[in-house]
Amino acid sequence: MGAILWPFLIYWMALFVACSIVLEVGQDQLYDEVTPRSGLKVTAGSLVLAALLTWLRPSFDTMFTSDIAWTLLQALVWSGVFILAFQFQPLHGATLGTLTMLVVSGLATMGVQSLTTPRPALPSIRSLSTPKAIRQPIGPRALPKAAKP
């Protein structure tokens, strides 16, 4: 349960912040006003996108190679959320949704991996300290002289 719940919550928090910024700035710059109840729209839209990212777990190293089909599916879903939920015009919604997906999905996955992957225990300070080496002569060792009888 925790293997799905924590990544979902992390994705949702990251997407809520990113989508609210894009919605506020995009609506203000493109249309000179923000849609009413934008907080509820961002909450619902980021919930859908967080569920998608929790299922797919996209990463920058496979987005454009082995997982290109999933990347295209994501672009369609993100464009749909930006057009239908966030009420952007179709061209603006498709462009902003795709660009936001390309940046935010990989960064959010890096955050999820960073917060959910266990780290190895750090070595203790005593094991890090190395004992002082005994000084050795540089040249050949001189044999002790035998005592004279």
mmCIF file of N, CA and C in Angstrom:
data_model
loop_
_atom_site.group_PDB
_atom_site.id
_atom_site.type_symbol
_atom_site.label_atom_id
_atom_site.label_comp_id
_atom_site.label_asym_id
_atom_site.label_seq_id
_atom_site.Cartn_x
_atom_site.Cartn_y
_atom_site.Cartn_z
ATOM 1 N N MET A 1 0.821 -1.192 0.000
ATOM 2 C CA MET A 1 0.000 0.000 0.000
ATOM 3 C C MET A 1 0.866 1.257 0.000
ATOM 4 N N GLY A 2 1.904 1.266 0.844
ATOM 5 C CA GLY A 2 2.788 2.419 0.926
ATOM 6 C C GLY A 2 3.617 2.609 -0.335
ATOM 7 N N ALA A 3 3.831 1.503 -1.076
ATOM 8 C CA ALA A 3 4.617 1.597 -2.308
ATOM 9 C C ALA A 3 3.861 2.352 -3.390
ATOM 10 N N ILE A 4 2.565 2.473 -3.260
ATOM 11 C CA ILE A 4 1.769 3.227 -4.230
ATOM 12 C C ILE A 4 1.311 4.561 -3.634
ATOM 13 N N LEU A 5 0.981 4.563 -2.367
ATOM 14 C CA LEU A 5 0.427 5.766 -1.745
ATOM 15 C C LEU A 5 1.441 6.907 -1.661
ATOM 16 N N TRP A 6 2.665 6.630 -1.176
ATOM 17 C CA TRP A 6 3.657 7.696 -1.048
ATOM 18 C C TRP A 6 4.050 8.296 -2.396
ATOM 19 N N PRO A 7 4.361 7.466 -3.415
ATOM 20 C CA PRO A 7 4.655 8.079 -4.722
ATOM 21 C C PRO A 7 3.489 8.894 -5.269
ATOM 22 N N PHE A 8 2.251 8.398 -5.066
ATOM 23 C CA PHE A 8 1.092 9.142 -5.544
ATOM 24 C C PHE A 8 0.998 10.507 -4.870
ATOM 25 N N LEU A 9 1.194 10.546 -3.555
ATOM 26 C CA LEU A 9 1.119 11.823 -2.839
ATOM 27 C C LEU A 9 2.237 12.781 -3.247
ATOM 28 N N ILE A 10 3.424 12.242 -3.486
ATOM 29 C CA ILE A 10 4.534 13.087 -3.921
ATOM 30 C C ILE A 10 4.266 13.639 -5.315
ATOM 31 N N TYR A 11 3.800 12.762 -6.215
ATOM 32 C CA TYR A 11 3.444 13.227 -7.562
ATOM 33 C C TYR A 11 2.351 14.288 -7.503
ATOM 34 N N TRP A 12 1.339 14.036 -6.671
ATOM 35 C CA TRP A 12 0.215 14.962 -6.603
ATOM 36 C C TRP A 12 0.658 16.329 -6.088
ATOM 37 N N MET A 13 1.519 16.343 -5.077
ATOM 38 C CA MET A 13 1.993 17.611 -4.548
ATOM 39 C C MET A 13 2.816 18.369 -5.608
ATOM 40 N N ALA A 14 3.728 17.670 -6.278
ATOM 41 C CA ALA A 14 4.557 18.321 -7.301
ATOM 42 C C ALA A 14 3.703 18.817 -8.463
ATOM 43 N N LEU A 15 2.739 18.019 -8.886
ATOM 44 C CA LEU A 15 1.886 18.413 -10.003
ATOM 45 C C LEU A 15 0.927 19.535 -9.617
ATOM 46 N N PHE A 16 0.458 19.535 -8.388
ATOM 47 C CA PHE A 16 -0.425 20.615 -7.951
ATOM 48 C C PHE A 16 0.292 21.954 -8.037
ATOM 49 N N VAL A 17 1.523 21.993 -7.553
ATOM 50 C CA VAL A 17 2.293 23.239 -7.586
ATOM 51 C C VAL A 17 2.577 23.652 -9.027
ATOM 52 N N ALA A 18 3.058 22.711 -9.843
ATOM 53 C CA ALA A 18 3.414 23.038 -11.228
ATOM 54 C C ALA A 18 2.182 23.452 -12.036
ATOM 55 N N CYS A 19 1.094 22.710 -11.902
ATOM 56 C CA CYS A 19 -0.109 23.035 -12.677
ATOM 57 C C CYS A 19 -0.742 24.338 -12.224
ATOM 58 N N SER A 20 -0.696 24.618 -10.931
ATOM 59 C CA SER A 20 -1.277 25.888 -10.482
ATOM 60 C C SER A 20 -0.471 27.067 -11.007
ATOM 61 N N ILE A 21 0.845 26.936 -11.060
ATOM 62 C CA ILE A 21 1.673 28.009 -11.619
ATOM 63 C C ILE A 21 1.388 28.178 -13.105
ATOM 64 N N VAL A 22 1.361 27.076 -13.838
ATOM 65 C CA VAL A 22 1.101 27.160 -15.282
ATOM 66 C C VAL A 22 -0.297 27.702 -15.546
ATOM 67 N N LEU A 23 -1.282 27.282 -14.765
ATOM 68 C CA LEU A 23 -2.649 27.765 -14.966
ATOM 69 C C LEU A 23 -2.753 29.265 -14.679
ATOM 70 N N GLU A 24 -2.227 29.695 -13.559
ATOM 71 C CA GLU A 24 -2.322 31.114 -13.205
ATOM 72 C C GLU A 24 -1.597 31.994 -14.217
ATOM 73 N N VAL A 25 -0.351 31.660 -14.510
ATOM 74 C CA VAL A 25 0.430 32.493 -15.417
ATOM 75 C C VAL A 25 -0.093 32.381 -16.842
ATOM 76 N N GLY A 26 -0.416 31.169 -17.271
ATOM 77 C CA GLY A 26 -0.903 30.975 -18.643
ATOM 78 C C GLY A 26 -2.225 31.670 -18.900
ATOM 79 N N GLN A 27 -3.180 31.502 -18.008
ATOM 80 C CA GLN A 27 -4.473 32.152 -18.183
ATOM 81 C C GLN A 27 -4.341 33.671 -18.135
ATOM 82 N N ASP A 28 -3.489 34.165 -17.250
ATOM 83 C CA ASP A 28 -3.307 35.610 -17.138
ATOM 84 C C ASP A 28 -2.618 36.178 -18.380
ATOM 85 N N GLN A 29 -1.587 35.510 -18.864
ATOM 86 C CA GLN A 29 -0.852 36.028 -20.019
ATOM 87 C C GLN A 29 -1.626 35.866 -21.330
ATOM 88 N N LEU A 30 -2.312 34.737 -21.475
ATOM 89 C CA LEU A 30 -3.003 34.481 -22.737
ATOM 90 C C LEU A 30 -4.378 35.141 -22.817
ATOM 91 N N TYR A 31 -5.117 35.142 -21.713
ATOM 92 C CA TYR A 31 -6.510 35.591 -21.755
ATOM 93 C C TYR A 31 -6.809 36.756 -20.816
ATOM 94 N N ASP A 32 -5.824 37.272 -20.106
ATOM 95 C CA ASP A 32 -5.963 38.399 -19.181
ATOM 96 C C ASP A 32 -6.904 38.139 -18.014
ATOM 97 N N GLU A 33 -7.210 36.889 -17.729
ATOM 98 C CA GLU A 33 -8.011 36.550 -16.561
ATOM 99 C C GLU A 33 -7.829 35.076 -16.247
ATOM 100 N N VAL A 34 -8.099 34.725 -15.017
ATOM 101 C CA VAL A 34 -8.005 33.343 -14.575
ATOM 102 C C VAL A 34 -9.416 32.784 -14.488
ATOM 103 N N THR A 35 -9.593 31.520 -14.840
ATOM 104 C CA THR A 35 -10.920 30.918 -14.799
ATOM 105 C C THR A 35 -11.411 30.837 -13.356
ATOM 106 N N PRO A 36 -12.721 30.884 -13.158
ATOM 107 C CA PRO A 36 -13.250 30.787 -11.792
ATOM 108 C C PRO A 36 -13.004 29.390 -11.209
ATOM 109 N N ARG A 37 -12.883 29.318 -9.889
ATOM 110 C CA ARG A 37 -12.626 28.073 -9.154
ATOM 111 C C ARG A 37 -11.394 27.336 -9.689
ATOM 112 N N SER A 38 -10.330 28.080 -9.920
ATOM 113 C CA SER A 38 -9.119 27.467 -10.469
ATOM 114 C C SER A 38 -8.466 26.503 -9.478
ATOM 115 N N GLY A 39 -8.642 26.738 -8.190
ATOM 116 C CA GLY A 39 -8.081 25.827 -7.190
ATOM 117 C C GLY A 39 -8.677 24.432 -7.269
ATOM 118 N N LEU A 40 -10.002 24.364 -7.451
ATOM 119 C CA LEU A 40 -10.652 23.058 -7.588
ATOM 120 C C LEU A 40 -10.259 22.375 -8.901
ATOM 121 N N LYS A 41 -10.125 23.164 -9.946
ATOM 122 C CA LYS A 41 -9.730 22.602 -11.239
ATOM 123 C C LYS A 41 -8.311 22.055 -11.187
ATOM 124 N N VAL A 42 -7.409 22.784 -10.532
ATOM 125 C CA VAL A 42 -6.032 22.302 -10.408
ATOM 126 C C VAL A 42 -5.976 21.056 -9.534
ATOM 127 N N THR A 43 -6.772 21.021 -8.482
ATOM 128 C CA THR A 43 -6.810 19.839 -7.625
ATOM 129 C C THR A 43 -7.270 18.610 -8.393
ATOM 130 N N ALA A 44 -8.351 18.737 -9.154
ATOM 131 C CA ALA A 44 -8.871 17.601 -9.913
ATOM 132 C C ALA A 44 -7.928 17.213 -11.042
ATOM 133 N N GLY A 45 -7.413 18.192 -11.777
ATOM 134 C CA GLY A 45 -6.517 17.890 -12.891
ATOM 135 C C GLY A 45 -5.215 17.267 -12.428
ATOM 136 N N SER A 46 -4.639 17.788 -11.356
ATOM 137 C CA SER A 46 -3.392 17.215 -10.860
ATOM 138 C C SER A 46 -3.607 15.834 -10.263
ATOM 139 N N LEU A 47 -4.805 15.560 -9.744
ATOM 140 C CA LEU A 47 -5.135 14.227 -9.241
ATOM 141 C C LEU A 47 -5.112 13.213 -10.380
ATOM 142 N N VAL A 48 -5.702 13.565 -11.509
ATOM 143 C CA VAL A 48 -5.704 12.670 -12.681
ATOM 144 C C VAL A 48 -4.283 12.453 -13.185
ATOM 145 N N LEU A 49 -3.524 13.536 -13.284
ATOM 146 C CA LEU A 49 -2.158 13.431 -13.791
ATOM 147 C C LEU A 49 -1.261 12.661 -12.820
ATOM 148 N N ALA A 50 -1.472 12.829 -11.516
ATOM 149 C CA ALA A 50 -0.682 12.089 -10.524
ATOM 150 C C ALA A 50 -0.972 10.595 -10.597
ATOM 151 N N ALA A 51 -2.234 10.229 -10.825
ATOM 152 C CA ALA A 51 -2.565 8.812 -10.988
ATOM 153 C C ALA A 51 -1.870 8.240 -12.222
ATOM 154 N N LEU A 52 -1.837 9.012 -13.299
ATOM 155 C CA LEU A 52 -1.160 8.554 -14.518
ATOM 156 C C LEU A 52 0.342 8.392 -14.285
ATOM 157 N N LEU A 53 0.961 9.346 -13.632
ATOM 158 C CA LEU A 53 2.400 9.262 -13.391
ATOM 159 C C LEU A 53 2.746 8.159 -12.400
ATOM 160 N N THR A 54 1.868 7.905 -11.430
ATOM 161 C CA THR A 54 2.108 6.806 -10.495
ATOM 162 C C THR A 54 2.077 5.475 -11.232
ATOM 163 N N TRP A 55 1.216 5.362 -12.211
ATOM 164 C CA TRP A 55 1.104 4.129 -12.986
ATOM 165 C C TRP A 55 2.285 3.972 -13.948
ATOM 166 N N LEU A 56 2.673 5.040 -14.632
ATOM 167 C CA LEU A 56 3.698 4.933 -15.677
ATOM 168 C C LEU A 56 5.128 5.113 -15.176
ATOM 169 N N ARG A 57 5.340 5.930 -14.160
ATOM 170 C CA ARG A 57 6.667 6.249 -13.640
ATOM 171 C C ARG A 57 7.646 6.629 -14.762
ATOM 172 N N PRO A 58 7.374 7.729 -15.463
ATOM 173 C CA PRO A 58 8.258 8.117 -16.572
ATOM 174 C C PRO A 58 9.595 8.639 -16.061
ATOM 175 N N SER A 59 10.633 8.434 -16.847
ATOM 176 C CA SER A 59 11.935 8.994 -16.488
ATOM 177 C C SER A 59 12.585 9.540 -17.754
ATOM 178 N N PHE A 60 13.488 10.482 -17.560
ATOM 179 C CA PHE A 60 14.100 11.150 -18.698
ATOM 180 C C PHE A 60 14.908 10.196 -19.569
ATOM 181 N N ASP A 61 15.470 9.143 -18.998
ATOM 182 C CA ASP A 61 16.317 8.266 -19.788
ATOM 183 C C ASP A 61 15.540 7.319 -20.707
ATOM 184 N N THR A 62 14.244 7.111 -20.449
ATOM 185 C CA THR A 62 13.471 6.220 -21.316
ATOM 186 C C THR A 62 12.280 6.896 -21.996
ATOM 187 N N MET A 63 12.057 8.175 -21.731
ATOM 188 C CA MET A 63 10.883 8.855 -22.290
ATOM 189 C C MET A 63 10.867 8.874 -23.815
ATOM 190 N N PHE A 64 12.026 9.021 -24.420
ATOM 191 C CA PHE A 64 12.091 9.176 -25.871
ATOM 192 C C PHE A 64 12.720 7.973 -26.561
ATOM 193 N N THR A 65 12.940 6.902 -25.833
ATOM 194 C CA THR A 65 13.524 5.707 -26.448
ATOM 195 C C THR A 65 12.563 4.528 -26.324
ATOM 196 N N SER A 66 12.698 3.749 -25.278
ATOM 197 C CA SER A 66 11.891 2.534 -25.165
ATOM 198 C C SER A 66 10.447 2.801 -24.748
ATOM 199 N N ASP A 67 10.168 3.936 -24.109
ATOM 200 C CA ASP A 67 8.811 4.249 -23.646
ATOM 201 C C ASP A 67 8.161 5.374 -24.437
ATOM 202 N N ILE A 68 8.472 5.483 -25.719
ATOM 203 C CA ILE A 68 7.929 6.594 -26.520
ATOM 204 C C ILE A 68 6.410 6.493 -26.662
ATOM 205 N N ALA A 69 5.874 5.283 -26.702
ATOM 206 C CA ALA A 69 4.415 5.125 -26.813
ATOM 207 C C ALA A 69 3.721 5.653 -25.554
ATOM 208 N N TRP A 70 4.305 5.377 -24.382
ATOM 209 C CA TRP A 70 3.729 5.878 -23.133
ATOM 210 C C TRP A 70 3.878 7.387 -23.034
ATOM 211 N N THR A 71 4.934 7.915 -23.614
ATOM 212 C CA THR A 71 5.122 9.366 -23.620
ATOM 213 C C THR A 71 4.048 10.034 -24.482
ATOM 214 N N LEU A 72 3.730 9.436 -25.600
ATOM 215 C CA LEU A 72 2.672 9.980 -26.460
ATOM 216 C C LEU A 72 1.311 9.896 -25.766
ATOM 217 N N LEU A 73 1.056 8.796 -25.058
ATOM 218 C CA LEU A 73 -0.188 8.687 -24.289
ATOM 219 C C LEU A 73 -0.256 9.779 -23.221
ATOM 220 N N GLN A 74 0.852 9.998 -22.539
ATOM 221 C CA GLN A 74 0.888 11.064 -21.540
ATOM 222 C C GLN A 74 0.611 12.424 -22.158
ATOM 223 N N ALA A 75 1.208 12.688 -23.320
ATOM 224 C CA ALA A 75 0.991 13.982 -23.983
ATOM 225 C C ALA A 75 -0.483 14.183 -24.302
ATOM 226 N N LEU A 76 -1.169 13.123 -24.729
ATOM 227 C CA LEU A 76 -2.607 13.223 -25.005
ATOM 228 C C LEU A 76 -3.405 13.501 -23.734
ATOM 229 N N VAL A 77 -3.089 12.792 -22.666
ATOM 230 C CA VAL A 77 -3.828 12.979 -21.416
ATOM 231 C C VAL A 77 -3.560 14.373 -20.841
ATOM 232 N N TRP A 78 -2.302 14.814 -20.831
ATOM 233 C CA TRP A 78 -1.976 16.139 -20.320
ATOM 234 C C TRP A 78 -2.661 17.221 -21.151
ATOM 235 N N SER A 79 -2.672 17.052 -22.467
ATOM 236 C CA SER A 79 -3.358 18.035 -23.320
ATOM 237 C C SER A 79 -4.848 18.055 -23.016
ATOM 238 N N GLY A 80 -5.429 16.877 -22.815
ATOM 239 C CA GLY A 80 -6.850 16.809 -22.477
ATOM 240 C C GLY A 80 -7.167 17.492 -21.159
ATOM 241 N N VAL A 81 -6.322 17.299 -20.165
ATOM 242 C CA VAL A 81 -6.543 17.950 -18.868
ATOM 243 C C VAL A 81 -6.421 19.466 -19.009
ATOM 244 N N PHE A 82 -5.419 19.912 -19.766
ATOM 245 C CA PHE A 82 -5.243 21.356 -19.921
ATOM 246 C C PHE A 82 -6.372 21.980 -20.739
ATOM 247 N N ILE A 83 -6.937 21.243 -21.675
ATOM 248 C CA ILE A 83 -8.033 21.787 -22.490
ATOM 249 C C ILE A 83 -9.361 21.695 -21.744
ATOM 250 N N LEU A 84 -9.672 20.510 -21.211
ATOM 251 C CA LEU A 84 -10.990 20.293 -20.616
ATOM 252 C C LEU A 84 -11.099 20.791 -19.173
ATOM 253 N N ALA A 85 -10.120 20.490 -18.348
ATOM 254 C CA ALA A 85 -10.222 20.870 -16.934
ATOM 255 C C ALA A 85 -9.753 22.303 -16.693
ATOM 256 N N PHE A 86 -8.631 22.666 -17.292
ATOM 257 C CA PHE A 86 -8.073 23.996 -17.046
ATOM 258 C C PHE A 86 -8.609 25.055 -18.003
ATOM 259 N N GLN A 87 -9.404 24.661 -18.971
ATOM 260 C CA GLN A 87 -10.120 25.529 -19.906
ATOM 261 C C GLN A 87 -9.209 26.437 -20.734
ATOM 262 N N PHE A 88 -8.139 25.840 -21.278
ATOM 263 C CA PHE A 88 -7.335 26.554 -22.256
ATOM 264 C C PHE A 88 -7.922 26.308 -23.635
ATOM 265 N N GLN A 89 -7.662 27.196 -24.574
ATOM 266 C CA GLN A 89 -8.048 26.957 -25.966
ATOM 267 C C GLN A 89 -7.301 25.707 -26.445
ATOM 268 N N PRO A 90 -7.826 24.953 -27.417
ATOM 269 C CA PRO A 90 -7.194 23.687 -27.804
ATOM 270 C C PRO A 90 -5.708 23.802 -28.184
ATOM 271 N N LEU A 91 -5.339 24.792 -28.967
ATOM 272 C CA LEU A 91 -3.939 24.919 -29.357
ATOM 273 C C LEU A 91 -3.066 25.290 -28.165
ATOM 274 N N HIS A 92 -3.549 26.211 -27.337
ATOM 275 C CA HIS A 92 -2.794 26.605 -26.147
ATOM 276 C C HIS A 92 -2.705 25.447 -25.150
ATOM 277 N N GLY A 93 -3.802 24.746 -24.955
ATOM 278 C CA GLY A 93 -3.827 23.630 -24.010
ATOM 279 C C GLY A 93 -2.915 22.495 -24.441
ATOM 280 N N ALA A 94 -2.921 22.182 -25.743
ATOM 281 C CA ALA A 94 -2.056 21.105 -26.230
ATOM 282 C C ALA A 94 -0.587 21.492 -26.097
ATOM 283 N N THR A 95 -0.276 22.735 -26.406
ATOM 284 C CA THR A 95 1.111 23.177 -26.316
ATOM 285 C C THR A 95 1.588 23.247 -24.872
ATOM 286 N N LEU A 96 0.821 23.911 -24.016
ATOM 287 C CA LEU A 96 1.212 24.029 -22.611
ATOM 288 C C LEU A 96 1.211 22.672 -21.904
ATOM 289 N N GLY A 97 0.236 21.846 -22.199
ATOM 290 C CA GLY A 97 0.168 20.525 -21.580
ATOM 291 C C GLY A 97 1.356 19.657 -21.956
ATOM 292 N N THR A 98 1.719 19.649 -23.235
ATOM 293 C CA THR A 98 2.846 18.842 -23.676
ATOM 294 C C THR A 98 4.168 19.363 -23.126
ATOM 295 N N LEU A 99 4.360 20.673 -23.174
ATOM 296 C CA LEU A 99 5.606 21.231 -22.646
ATOM 297 C C LEU A 99 5.728 21.015 -21.138
ATOM 298 N N THR A 100 4.638 21.183 -20.425
ATOM 299 C CA THR A 100 4.669 20.953 -18.980
ATOM 300 C C THR A 100 4.942 19.484 -18.678
ATOM 301 N N MET A 101 4.348 18.585 -19.459
ATOM 302 C CA MET A 101 4.586 17.155 -19.271
ATOM 303 C C MET A 101 6.047 16.806 -19.502
ATOM 304 N N LEU A 102 6.662 17.382 -20.530
ATOM 305 C CA LEU A 102 8.051 17.062 -20.832
ATOM 306 C C LEU A 102 8.995 17.473 -19.709
ATOM 307 N N VAL A 103 8.674 18.550 -19.023
ATOM 308 C CA VAL A 103 9.555 19.022 -17.949
ATOM 309 C C VAL A 103 9.186 18.403 -16.605
ATOM 310 N N VAL A 104 7.929 18.466 -16.242
ATOM 311 C CA VAL A 104 7.519 18.133 -14.878
ATOM 312 C C VAL A 104 7.506 16.629 -14.615
ATOM 313 N N SER A 105 7.118 15.807 -15.579
ATOM 314 C CA SER A 105 6.992 14.380 -15.291
ATOM 315 C C SER A 105 8.336 13.748 -14.942
ATOM 316 N N GLY A 106 9.380 14.083 -15.666
ATOM 317 C CA GLY A 106 10.696 13.537 -15.343
ATOM 318 C C GLY A 106 11.242 14.062 -14.026
ATOM 319 N N LEU A 107 11.036 15.361 -13.770
ATOM 320 C CA LEU A 107 11.510 15.933 -12.507
ATOM 321 C C LEU A 107 10.755 15.349 -11.317
ATOM 322 N N ALA A 108 9.455 15.161 -11.467
ATOM 323 C CA ALA A 108 8.673 14.583 -10.369
ATOM 324 C C ALA A 108 9.090 13.139 -10.107
ATOM 325 N N THR A 109 9.413 12.396 -11.158
ATOM 326 C CA THR A 109 9.873 11.026 -10.971
ATOM 327 C C THR A 109 11.219 10.992 -10.260
ATOM 328 N N MET A 110 12.098 11.938 -10.576
ATOM 329 C CA MET A 110 13.368 12.011 -9.860
ATOM 330 C C MET A 110 13.127 12.293 -8.378
ATOM 331 N N GLY A 111 12.158 13.145 -8.071
ATOM 332 C CA GLY A 111 11.818 13.415 -6.681
ATOM 333 C C GLY A 111 11.249 12.201 -5.976
ATOM 334 N N VAL A 112 10.377 11.469 -6.657
ATOM 335 C CA VAL A 112 9.793 10.256 -6.066
ATOM 336 C C VAL A 112 10.874 9.224 -5.802
ATOM 337 N N GLN A 113 11.763 9.021 -6.763
ATOM 338 C CA GLN A 113 12.836 8.042 -6.565
ATOM 339 C C GLN A 113 13.763 8.466 -5.434
ATOM 340 N N SER A 114 14.021 9.745 -5.338
ATOM 341 C CA SER A 114 14.901 10.242 -4.280
ATOM 342 C C SER A 114 14.278 10.051 -2.904
ATOM 343 N N LEU A 115 12.973 10.247 -2.793
ATOM 344 C CA LEU A 115 12.323 10.170 -1.484
ATOM 345 C C LEU A 115 11.899 8.761 -1.084
ATOM 346 N N THR A 116 11.772 7.839 -2.049
ATOM 347 C CA THR A 116 11.295 6.500 -1.714
ATOM 348 C C THR A 116 12.363 5.419 -1.780
ATOM 349 N N THR A 117 13.526 5.698 -2.349
ATOM 350 C CA THR A 117 14.586 4.693 -2.426
ATOM 351 C C THR A 117 15.393 4.727 -1.137
ATOM 352 N N PRO A 118 15.531 3.567 -0.475
ATOM 353 C CA PRO A 118 16.311 3.574 0.767
ATOM 354 C C PRO A 118 17.788 3.842 0.474
ATOM 355 N N ARG A 119 18.406 4.572 1.371
ATOM 356 C CA ARG A 119 19.826 4.893 1.229
ATOM 357 C C ARG A 119 20.640 3.925 2.067
ATOM 358 N N PRO A 120 21.856 3.594 1.624
ATOM 359 C CA PRO A 120 22.686 2.733 2.466
ATOM 360 C C PRO A 120 23.125 3.485 3.726
ATOM 361 N N ALA A 121 23.321 2.726 4.776
ATOM 362 C CA ALA A 121 23.736 3.337 6.033
ATOM 363 C C ALA A 121 25.136 3.915 5.886
ATOM 364 N N LEU A 122 25.344 5.055 6.477
ATOM 365 C CA LEU A 122 26.662 5.679 6.428
ATOM 366 C C LEU A 122 27.614 4.957 7.374
ATOM 367 N N PRO A 123 28.880 4.832 6.982
ATOM 368 C CA PRO A 123 29.830 4.180 7.891
ATOM 369 C C PRO A 123 30.095 5.066 9.110
ATOM 370 N N SER A 124 30.446 4.418 10.207
ATOM 371 C CA SER A 124 30.703 5.185 11.422
ATOM 372 C C SER A 124 32.008 5.963 11.285
ATOM 373 N N ILE A 125 32.168 6.941 12.135
ATOM 374 C CA ILE A 125 33.359 7.789 12.073
ATOM 375 C C ILE A 125 34.606 6.984 12.431
ATOM 376 N N ARG A 126 34.466 6.058 13.351
ATOM 377 C CA ARG A 126 35.629 5.247 13.740
ATOM 378 C C ARG A 126 36.127 4.405 12.574
ATOM 379 N N SER A 127 35.231 3.905 11.740
ATOM 380 C CA SER A 127 35.689 3.087 10.620
ATOM 381 C C SER A 127 36.316 3.940 9.521
ATOM 382 N N LEU A 128 35.996 5.222 9.495
ATOM 383 C CA LEU A 128 36.584 6.099 8.493
ATOM 384 C C LEU A 128 37.992 6.528 8.851
ATOM 385 N N SER A 129 38.304 6.592 10.145
ATOM 386 C CA SER A 129 39.638 7.031 10.538
ATOM 387 C C SER A 129 40.633 5.900 10.306
ATOM 388 N N THR A 130 41.722 6.221 9.657
ATOM 389 C CA THR A 130 42.748 5.226 9.388
ATOM 390 C C THR A 130 43.860 5.386 10.407
ATOM 391 N N PRO A 131 44.411 4.278 10.884
ATOM 392 C CA PRO A 131 45.495 4.391 11.858
ATOM 393 C C PRO A 131 46.733 5.003 11.198
ATOM 394 N N LYS A 132 47.500 5.678 12.004
ATOM 395 C CA LYS A 132 48.707 6.312 11.499
ATOM 396 C C LYS A 132 49.716 5.239 11.120
ATOM 397 N N ALA A 133 50.307 5.404 9.965
ATOM 398 C CA ALA A 133 51.275 4.420 9.499
ATOM 399 C C ALA A 133 52.569 4.536 10.298
ATOM 400 N N ILE A 134 53.209 3.396 10.532
ATOM 401 C CA ILE A 134 54.493 3.390 11.216
ATOM 402 C C ILE A 134 55.541 3.850 10.217
ATOM 403 N N ARG A 135 56.403 4.724 10.660
ATOM 404 C CA ARG A 135 57.428 5.247 9.755
ATOM 405 C C ARG A 135 58.435 4.169 9.437
ATOM 406 N N GLN A 136 58.756 4.035 8.200
ATOM 407 C CA GLN A 136 59.725 3.058 7.720
ATOM 408 C C GLN A 136 60.903 3.814 7.118
ATOM 409 N N PRO A 137 62.124 3.277 7.239
ATOM 410 C CA PRO A 137 63.249 3.933 6.577
ATOM 411 C C PRO A 137 63.117 3.808 5.067
ATOM 412 N N ILE A 138 63.616 4.791 4.362
ATOM 413 C CA ILE A 138 63.516 4.789 2.904
ATOM 414 C C ILE A 138 64.496 3.796 2.289
ATOM 415 N N GLY A 139 65.740 3.811 2.780
ATOM 416 C CA GLY A 139 66.786 2.953 2.201
ATOM 417 C C GLY A 139 66.720 1.544 2.744
ATOM 418 N N PRO A 140 67.742 0.732 2.381
ATOM 419 C CA PRO A 140 67.777 -0.642 2.892
ATOM 420 C C PRO A 140 68.042 -0.643 4.392
ATOM 421 N N ARG A 141 67.575 -1.650 5.002
ATOM 422 C CA ARG A 141 67.741 -1.751 6.448
ATOM 423 C C ARG A 141 69.192 -2.084 6.784
ATOM 424 N N ALA A 142 69.668 -1.410 7.746
ATOM 425 C CA ALA A 142 71.031 -1.707 8.208
ATOM 426 C C ALA A 142 70.952 -2.822 9.243
ATOM 427 N N LEU A 143 71.792 -3.795 9.051
ATOM 428 C CA LEU A 143 71.814 -4.903 10.000
ATOM 429 C C LEU A 143 72.561 -4.460 11.252
ATOM 430 N N PRO A 144 72.121 -4.876 12.399
ATOM 431 C CA PRO A 144 72.826 -4.483 13.597
ATOM 432 C C PRO A 144 74.207 -5.145 13.630
ATOM 433 N N LYS A 145 75.188 -4.400 14.064
ATOM 434 C CA LYS A 145 76.545 -4.930 14.122
ATOM 435 C C LYS A 145 76.654 -5.925 15.279
ATOM 436 N N ALA A 146 77.392 -6.948 15.001
ATOM 437 C CA ALA A 146 77.588 -7.967 16.045
ATOM 438 C C ALA A 146 78.519 -7.401 17.109
ATOM 439 N N ALA A 147 78.313 -7.759 18.288
ATOM 440 C CA ALA A 147 79.141 -7.292 19.394
ATOM 441 C C ALA A 147 80.519 -7.926 19.301
ATOM 442 N N LYS A 148 81.551 -7.161 19.543
ATOM 443 C CA LYS A 148 82.914 -7.667 19.463
ATOM 444 C C LYS A 148 83.231 -8.476 20.719
ATOM 445 N N PRO A 149 83.944 -9.654 20.569
ATOM 446 C CA PRO A 149 84.295 -10.464 21.737
ATOM 447 C C PRO A 149 85.462 -9.913 22.468
#
